Tab-separated table of C-alpha atoms in Angstrom:
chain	number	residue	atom	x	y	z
Z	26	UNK	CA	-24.564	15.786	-0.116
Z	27	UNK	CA	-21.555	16.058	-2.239
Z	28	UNK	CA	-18.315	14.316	-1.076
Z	29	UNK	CA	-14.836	15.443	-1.362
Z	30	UNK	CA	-14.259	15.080	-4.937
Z	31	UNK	CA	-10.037	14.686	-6.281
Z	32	UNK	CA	-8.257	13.882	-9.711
Z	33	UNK	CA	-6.770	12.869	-10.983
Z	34	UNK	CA	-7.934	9.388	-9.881
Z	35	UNK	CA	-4.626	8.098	-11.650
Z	36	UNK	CA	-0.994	9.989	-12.307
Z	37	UNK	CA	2.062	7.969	-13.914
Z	38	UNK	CA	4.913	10.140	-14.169
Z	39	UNK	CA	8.768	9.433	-14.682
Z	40	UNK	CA	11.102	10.523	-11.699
Z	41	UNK	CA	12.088	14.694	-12.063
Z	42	UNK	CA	9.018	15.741	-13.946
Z	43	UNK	CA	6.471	17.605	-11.891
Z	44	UNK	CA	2.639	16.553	-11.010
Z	45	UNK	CA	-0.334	18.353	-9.426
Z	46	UNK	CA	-3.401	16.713	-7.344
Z	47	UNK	CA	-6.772	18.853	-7.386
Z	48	UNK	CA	-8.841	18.748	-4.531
Z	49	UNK	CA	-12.999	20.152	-3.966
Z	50	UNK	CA	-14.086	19.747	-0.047
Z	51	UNK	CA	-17.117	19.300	1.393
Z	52	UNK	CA	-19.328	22.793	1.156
Z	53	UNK	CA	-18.775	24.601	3.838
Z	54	UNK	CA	-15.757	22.966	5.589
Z	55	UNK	CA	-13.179	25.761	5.954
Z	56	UNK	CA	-10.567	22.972	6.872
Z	57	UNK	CA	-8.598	21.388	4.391
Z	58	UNK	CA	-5.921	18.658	4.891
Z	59	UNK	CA	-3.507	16.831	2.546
Z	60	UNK	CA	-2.641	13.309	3.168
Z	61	UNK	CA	0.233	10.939	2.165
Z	62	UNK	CA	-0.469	7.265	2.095
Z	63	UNK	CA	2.234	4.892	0.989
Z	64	UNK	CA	1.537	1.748	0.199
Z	65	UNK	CA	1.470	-0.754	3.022
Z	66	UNK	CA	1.172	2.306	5.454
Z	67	UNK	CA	-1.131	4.557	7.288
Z	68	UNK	CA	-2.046	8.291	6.370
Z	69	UNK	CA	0.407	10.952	7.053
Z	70	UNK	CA	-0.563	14.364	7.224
Z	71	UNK	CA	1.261	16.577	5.103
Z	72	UNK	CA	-0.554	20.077	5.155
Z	73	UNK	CA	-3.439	21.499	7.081
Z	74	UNK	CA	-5.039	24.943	5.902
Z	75	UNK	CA	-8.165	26.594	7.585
Z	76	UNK	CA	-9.311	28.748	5.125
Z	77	UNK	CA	-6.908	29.821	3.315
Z	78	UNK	CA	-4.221	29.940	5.775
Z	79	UNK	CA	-1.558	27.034	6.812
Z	80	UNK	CA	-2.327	25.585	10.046
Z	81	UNK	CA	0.613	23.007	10.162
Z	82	UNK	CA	2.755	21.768	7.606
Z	83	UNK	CA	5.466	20.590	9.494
Z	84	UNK	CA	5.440	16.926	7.937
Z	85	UNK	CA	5.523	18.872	4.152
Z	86	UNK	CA	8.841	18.034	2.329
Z	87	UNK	CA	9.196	21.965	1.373
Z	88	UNK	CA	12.243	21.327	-0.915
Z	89	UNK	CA	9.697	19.450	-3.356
Z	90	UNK	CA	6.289	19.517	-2.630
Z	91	UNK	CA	3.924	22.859	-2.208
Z	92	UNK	CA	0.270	23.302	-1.782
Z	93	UNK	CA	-2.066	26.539	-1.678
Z	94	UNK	CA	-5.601	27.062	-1.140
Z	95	UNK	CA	-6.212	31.065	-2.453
Z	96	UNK	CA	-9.906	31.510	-2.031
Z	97	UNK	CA	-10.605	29.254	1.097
Z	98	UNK	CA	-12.209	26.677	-0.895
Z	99	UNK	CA	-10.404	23.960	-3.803
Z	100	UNK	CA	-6.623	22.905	-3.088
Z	101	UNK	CA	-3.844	22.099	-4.996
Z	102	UNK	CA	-0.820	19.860	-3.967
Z	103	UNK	CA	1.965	19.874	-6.162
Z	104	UNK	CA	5.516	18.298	-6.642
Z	105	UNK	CA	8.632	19.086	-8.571
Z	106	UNK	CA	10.554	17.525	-9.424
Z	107	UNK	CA	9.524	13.979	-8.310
Z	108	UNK	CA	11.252	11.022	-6.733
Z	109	UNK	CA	10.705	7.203	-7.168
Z	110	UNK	CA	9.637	7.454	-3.011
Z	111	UNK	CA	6.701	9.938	-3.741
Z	112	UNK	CA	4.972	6.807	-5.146
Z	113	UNK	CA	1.642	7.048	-2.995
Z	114	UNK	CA	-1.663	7.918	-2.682
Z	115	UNK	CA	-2.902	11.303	-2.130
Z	116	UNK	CA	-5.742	11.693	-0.117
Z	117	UNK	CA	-7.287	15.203	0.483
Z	118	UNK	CA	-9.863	15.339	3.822
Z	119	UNK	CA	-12.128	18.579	4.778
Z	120	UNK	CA	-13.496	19.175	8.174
Z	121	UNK	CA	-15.882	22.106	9.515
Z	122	UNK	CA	-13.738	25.319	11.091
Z	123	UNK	CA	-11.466	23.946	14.281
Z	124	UNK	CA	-13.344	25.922	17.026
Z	125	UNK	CA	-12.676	23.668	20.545
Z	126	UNK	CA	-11.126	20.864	21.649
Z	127	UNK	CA	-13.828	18.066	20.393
Z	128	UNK	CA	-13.089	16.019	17.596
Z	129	UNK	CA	-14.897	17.732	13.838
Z	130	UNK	CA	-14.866	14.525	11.486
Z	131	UNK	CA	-12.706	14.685	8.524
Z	132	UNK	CA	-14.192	13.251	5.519
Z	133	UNK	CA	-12.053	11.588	3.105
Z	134	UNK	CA	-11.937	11.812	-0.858
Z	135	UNK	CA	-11.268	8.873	-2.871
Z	136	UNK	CA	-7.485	9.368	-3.442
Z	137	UNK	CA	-4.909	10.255	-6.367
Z	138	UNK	CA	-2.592	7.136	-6.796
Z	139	UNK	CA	0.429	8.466	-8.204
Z	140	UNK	CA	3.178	5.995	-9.430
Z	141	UNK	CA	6.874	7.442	-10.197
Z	142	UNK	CA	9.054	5.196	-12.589
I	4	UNK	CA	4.200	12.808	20.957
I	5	UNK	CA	1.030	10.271	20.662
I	6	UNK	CA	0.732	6.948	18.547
I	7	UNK	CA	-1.145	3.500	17.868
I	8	UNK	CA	-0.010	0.116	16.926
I	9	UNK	CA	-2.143	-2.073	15.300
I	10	UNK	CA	-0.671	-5.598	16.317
I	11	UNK	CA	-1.810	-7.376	12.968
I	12	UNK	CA	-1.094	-6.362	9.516
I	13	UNK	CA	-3.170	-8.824	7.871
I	14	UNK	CA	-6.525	-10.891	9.235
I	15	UNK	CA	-8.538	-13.660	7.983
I	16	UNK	CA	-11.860	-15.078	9.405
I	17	UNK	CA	-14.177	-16.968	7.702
I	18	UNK	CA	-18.206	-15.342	7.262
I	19	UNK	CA	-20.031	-15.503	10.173
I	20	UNK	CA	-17.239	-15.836	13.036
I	21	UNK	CA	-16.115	-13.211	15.159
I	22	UNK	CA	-13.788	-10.155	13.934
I	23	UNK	CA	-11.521	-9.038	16.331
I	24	UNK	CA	-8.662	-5.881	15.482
I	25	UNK	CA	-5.841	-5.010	17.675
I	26	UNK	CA	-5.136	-1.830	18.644
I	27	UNK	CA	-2.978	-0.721	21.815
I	28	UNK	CA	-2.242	3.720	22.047
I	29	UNK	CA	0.357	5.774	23.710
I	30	UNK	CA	-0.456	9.602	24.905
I	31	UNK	CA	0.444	11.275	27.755
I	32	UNK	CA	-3.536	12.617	28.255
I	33	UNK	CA	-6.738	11.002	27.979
I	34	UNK	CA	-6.934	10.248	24.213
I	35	UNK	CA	-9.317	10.621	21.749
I	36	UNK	CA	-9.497	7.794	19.524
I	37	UNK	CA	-11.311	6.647	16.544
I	38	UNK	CA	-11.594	3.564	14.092
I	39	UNK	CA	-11.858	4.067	10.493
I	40	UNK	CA	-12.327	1.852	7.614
I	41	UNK	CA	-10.765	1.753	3.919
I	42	UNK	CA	-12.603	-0.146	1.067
I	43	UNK	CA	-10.553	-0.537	-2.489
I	44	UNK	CA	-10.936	2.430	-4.675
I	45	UNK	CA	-12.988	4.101	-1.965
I	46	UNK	CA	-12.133	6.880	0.623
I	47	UNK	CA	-11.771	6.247	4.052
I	48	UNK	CA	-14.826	6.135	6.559
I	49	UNK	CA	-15.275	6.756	10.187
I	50	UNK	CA	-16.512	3.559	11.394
I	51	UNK	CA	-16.499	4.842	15.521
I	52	UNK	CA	-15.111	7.128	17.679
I	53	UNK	CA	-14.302	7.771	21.604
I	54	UNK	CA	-14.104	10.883	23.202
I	55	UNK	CA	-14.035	9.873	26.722
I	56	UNK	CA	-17.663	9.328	27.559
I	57	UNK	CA	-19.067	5.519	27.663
I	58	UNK	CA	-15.845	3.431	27.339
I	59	UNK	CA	-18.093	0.684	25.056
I	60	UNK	CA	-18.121	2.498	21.671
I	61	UNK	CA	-20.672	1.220	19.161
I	62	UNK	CA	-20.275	1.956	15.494
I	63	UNK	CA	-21.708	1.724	11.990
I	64	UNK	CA	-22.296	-1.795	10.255
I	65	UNK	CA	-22.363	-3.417	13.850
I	66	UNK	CA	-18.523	-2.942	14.744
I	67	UNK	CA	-17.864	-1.685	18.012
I	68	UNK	CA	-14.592	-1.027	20.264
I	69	UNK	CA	-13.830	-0.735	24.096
I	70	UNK	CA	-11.469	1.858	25.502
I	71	UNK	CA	-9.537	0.247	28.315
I	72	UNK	CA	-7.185	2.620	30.146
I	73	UNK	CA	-5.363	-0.139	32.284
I	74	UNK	CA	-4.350	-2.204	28.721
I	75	UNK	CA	-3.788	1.113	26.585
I	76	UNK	CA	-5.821	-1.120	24.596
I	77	UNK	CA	-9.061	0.094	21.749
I	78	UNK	CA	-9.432	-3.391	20.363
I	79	UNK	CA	-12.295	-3.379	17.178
I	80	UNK	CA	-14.772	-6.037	17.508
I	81	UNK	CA	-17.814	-7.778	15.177
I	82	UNK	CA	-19.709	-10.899	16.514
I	83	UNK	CA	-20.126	-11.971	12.905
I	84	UNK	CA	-18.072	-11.268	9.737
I	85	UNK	CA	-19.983	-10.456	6.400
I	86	UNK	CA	-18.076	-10.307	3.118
I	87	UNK	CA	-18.680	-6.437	2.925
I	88	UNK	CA	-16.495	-6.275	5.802
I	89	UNK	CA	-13.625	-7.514	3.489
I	90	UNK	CA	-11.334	-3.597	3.698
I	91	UNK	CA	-8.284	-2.475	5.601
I	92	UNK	CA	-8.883	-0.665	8.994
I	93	UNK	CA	-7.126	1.924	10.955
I	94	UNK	CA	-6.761	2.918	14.339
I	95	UNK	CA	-6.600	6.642	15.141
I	96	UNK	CA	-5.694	8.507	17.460
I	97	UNK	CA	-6.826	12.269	17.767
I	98	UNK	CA	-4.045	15.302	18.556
I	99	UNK	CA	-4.018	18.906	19.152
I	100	UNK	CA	-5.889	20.690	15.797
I	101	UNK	CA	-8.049	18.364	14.879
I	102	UNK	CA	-4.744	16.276	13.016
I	103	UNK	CA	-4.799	12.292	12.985
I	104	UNK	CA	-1.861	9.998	13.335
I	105	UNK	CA	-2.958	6.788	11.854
I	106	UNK	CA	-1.757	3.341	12.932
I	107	UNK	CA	-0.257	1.056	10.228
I	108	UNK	CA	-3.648	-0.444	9.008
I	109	UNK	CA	-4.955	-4.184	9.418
I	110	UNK	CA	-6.141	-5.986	6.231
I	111	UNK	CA	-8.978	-8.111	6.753
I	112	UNK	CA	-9.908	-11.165	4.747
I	113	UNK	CA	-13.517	-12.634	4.781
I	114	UNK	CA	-13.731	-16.259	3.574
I	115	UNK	CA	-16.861	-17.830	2.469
């Protein structure tokens, strides 16, 4: 079974230009999520979308960042203009649909590690 | 709100001697929580999970964890370190939605 694929892998920019991350999720997982990771740190979860609507993205710097999921499926998590802090990695997670209370497993691509000079 | 600390930022053990990661949660309900582990270049993978059934959690690549309510405690353990293990881990700890707040990650060295 496929994995949650991402790229770019890599993404060196200069501070005020503008990037985009690409992200593929497991078939079949209607959720989505978009994580933050900076170095020395833990995850943070910047957006959740089920299908192709937001779920939470109360942690998503709006002034900068944005991120849409049209058909339900692939993601994109954009930023413009950038700042020398949004040095991180971006990791993008799927899950199956939220029905209940139990826990669905999010499954974890391999990252974009995006540097800001 | 809920949260985890992980009490060491970096460990060290030498092959074949016990691992042992710290983990103590806050949450004002009976928690959910999960262990999951980060090898370079690699995405993360869930290594264990509690959900309020057995309180001894056993997990993939013969880690396991113990829930203890009276210690707010969900220490990871291994009786023997292989160099494989070498990888940061994270504590977890399950909210409302399915969302994750991670703890701040433990870096484990494996000497031969």
């Amino acid at each position: 079974e496929a994995g949650v694929a991402q790229s770019p892998r890599y993404k060196i920019i200069e501070k005020r230009q503008s990037v985009a991350f690409w992200c593929n999720p497991i078939s079949g997982h209607a959720t989505l999520y978009w994580y933050q990771q900076i170095l020395g740190q833990g995850p943070k979860l910047l957006i959740q979308f089920q299908n192709n609507g937001v779920v939470d993205d109360s942690q998503l710097p709006k002034d900068r960042f944005s991120a849409e999921r049209l058909k339900g499926v692939d993601s994109t998590l954009k930023i413009q203009p950038a700042k020398l802090e949004d040095s991180a990695v971006y990791l993008c997670a799927s899950s199956l649909v939220i029905t209940s209370g139990d826990y669905n497993e999010q499954f974890f691509g391999p990252g974009t590690r995006l540097t800001v000079l | 709100a809920q949260s985890v600390t992980q009490l060491d930022s970096h460990v060290s053990v030498s092959e074949g001697t016990p691992v042992l990661l710290r983990c103590n949660y806050s949450s004002s309900y009976s928690p959910s929580l999960f262990w999951y582990v980060q090898h370079p270049n690699k995405g993360l993978q869930l290594l264990l999970k509690y959900t309020s059934a057995a309180t001894l959690v056993k997990g993939i690549n013969g880690f396991e964890a113990e829930f203890k309510k009276s210690e707010t405690s969900f220490h990871l353990t291994k009786p023997s370190a292989h160099m494989s293990d070498a990888a940061e881990y994270f504590c977890v700890i399950k909210a409302a939605g399915n969302k994750l707040t991670f703890g701040g990650g433990t870096r484990v060295l494996v000497k031969p």
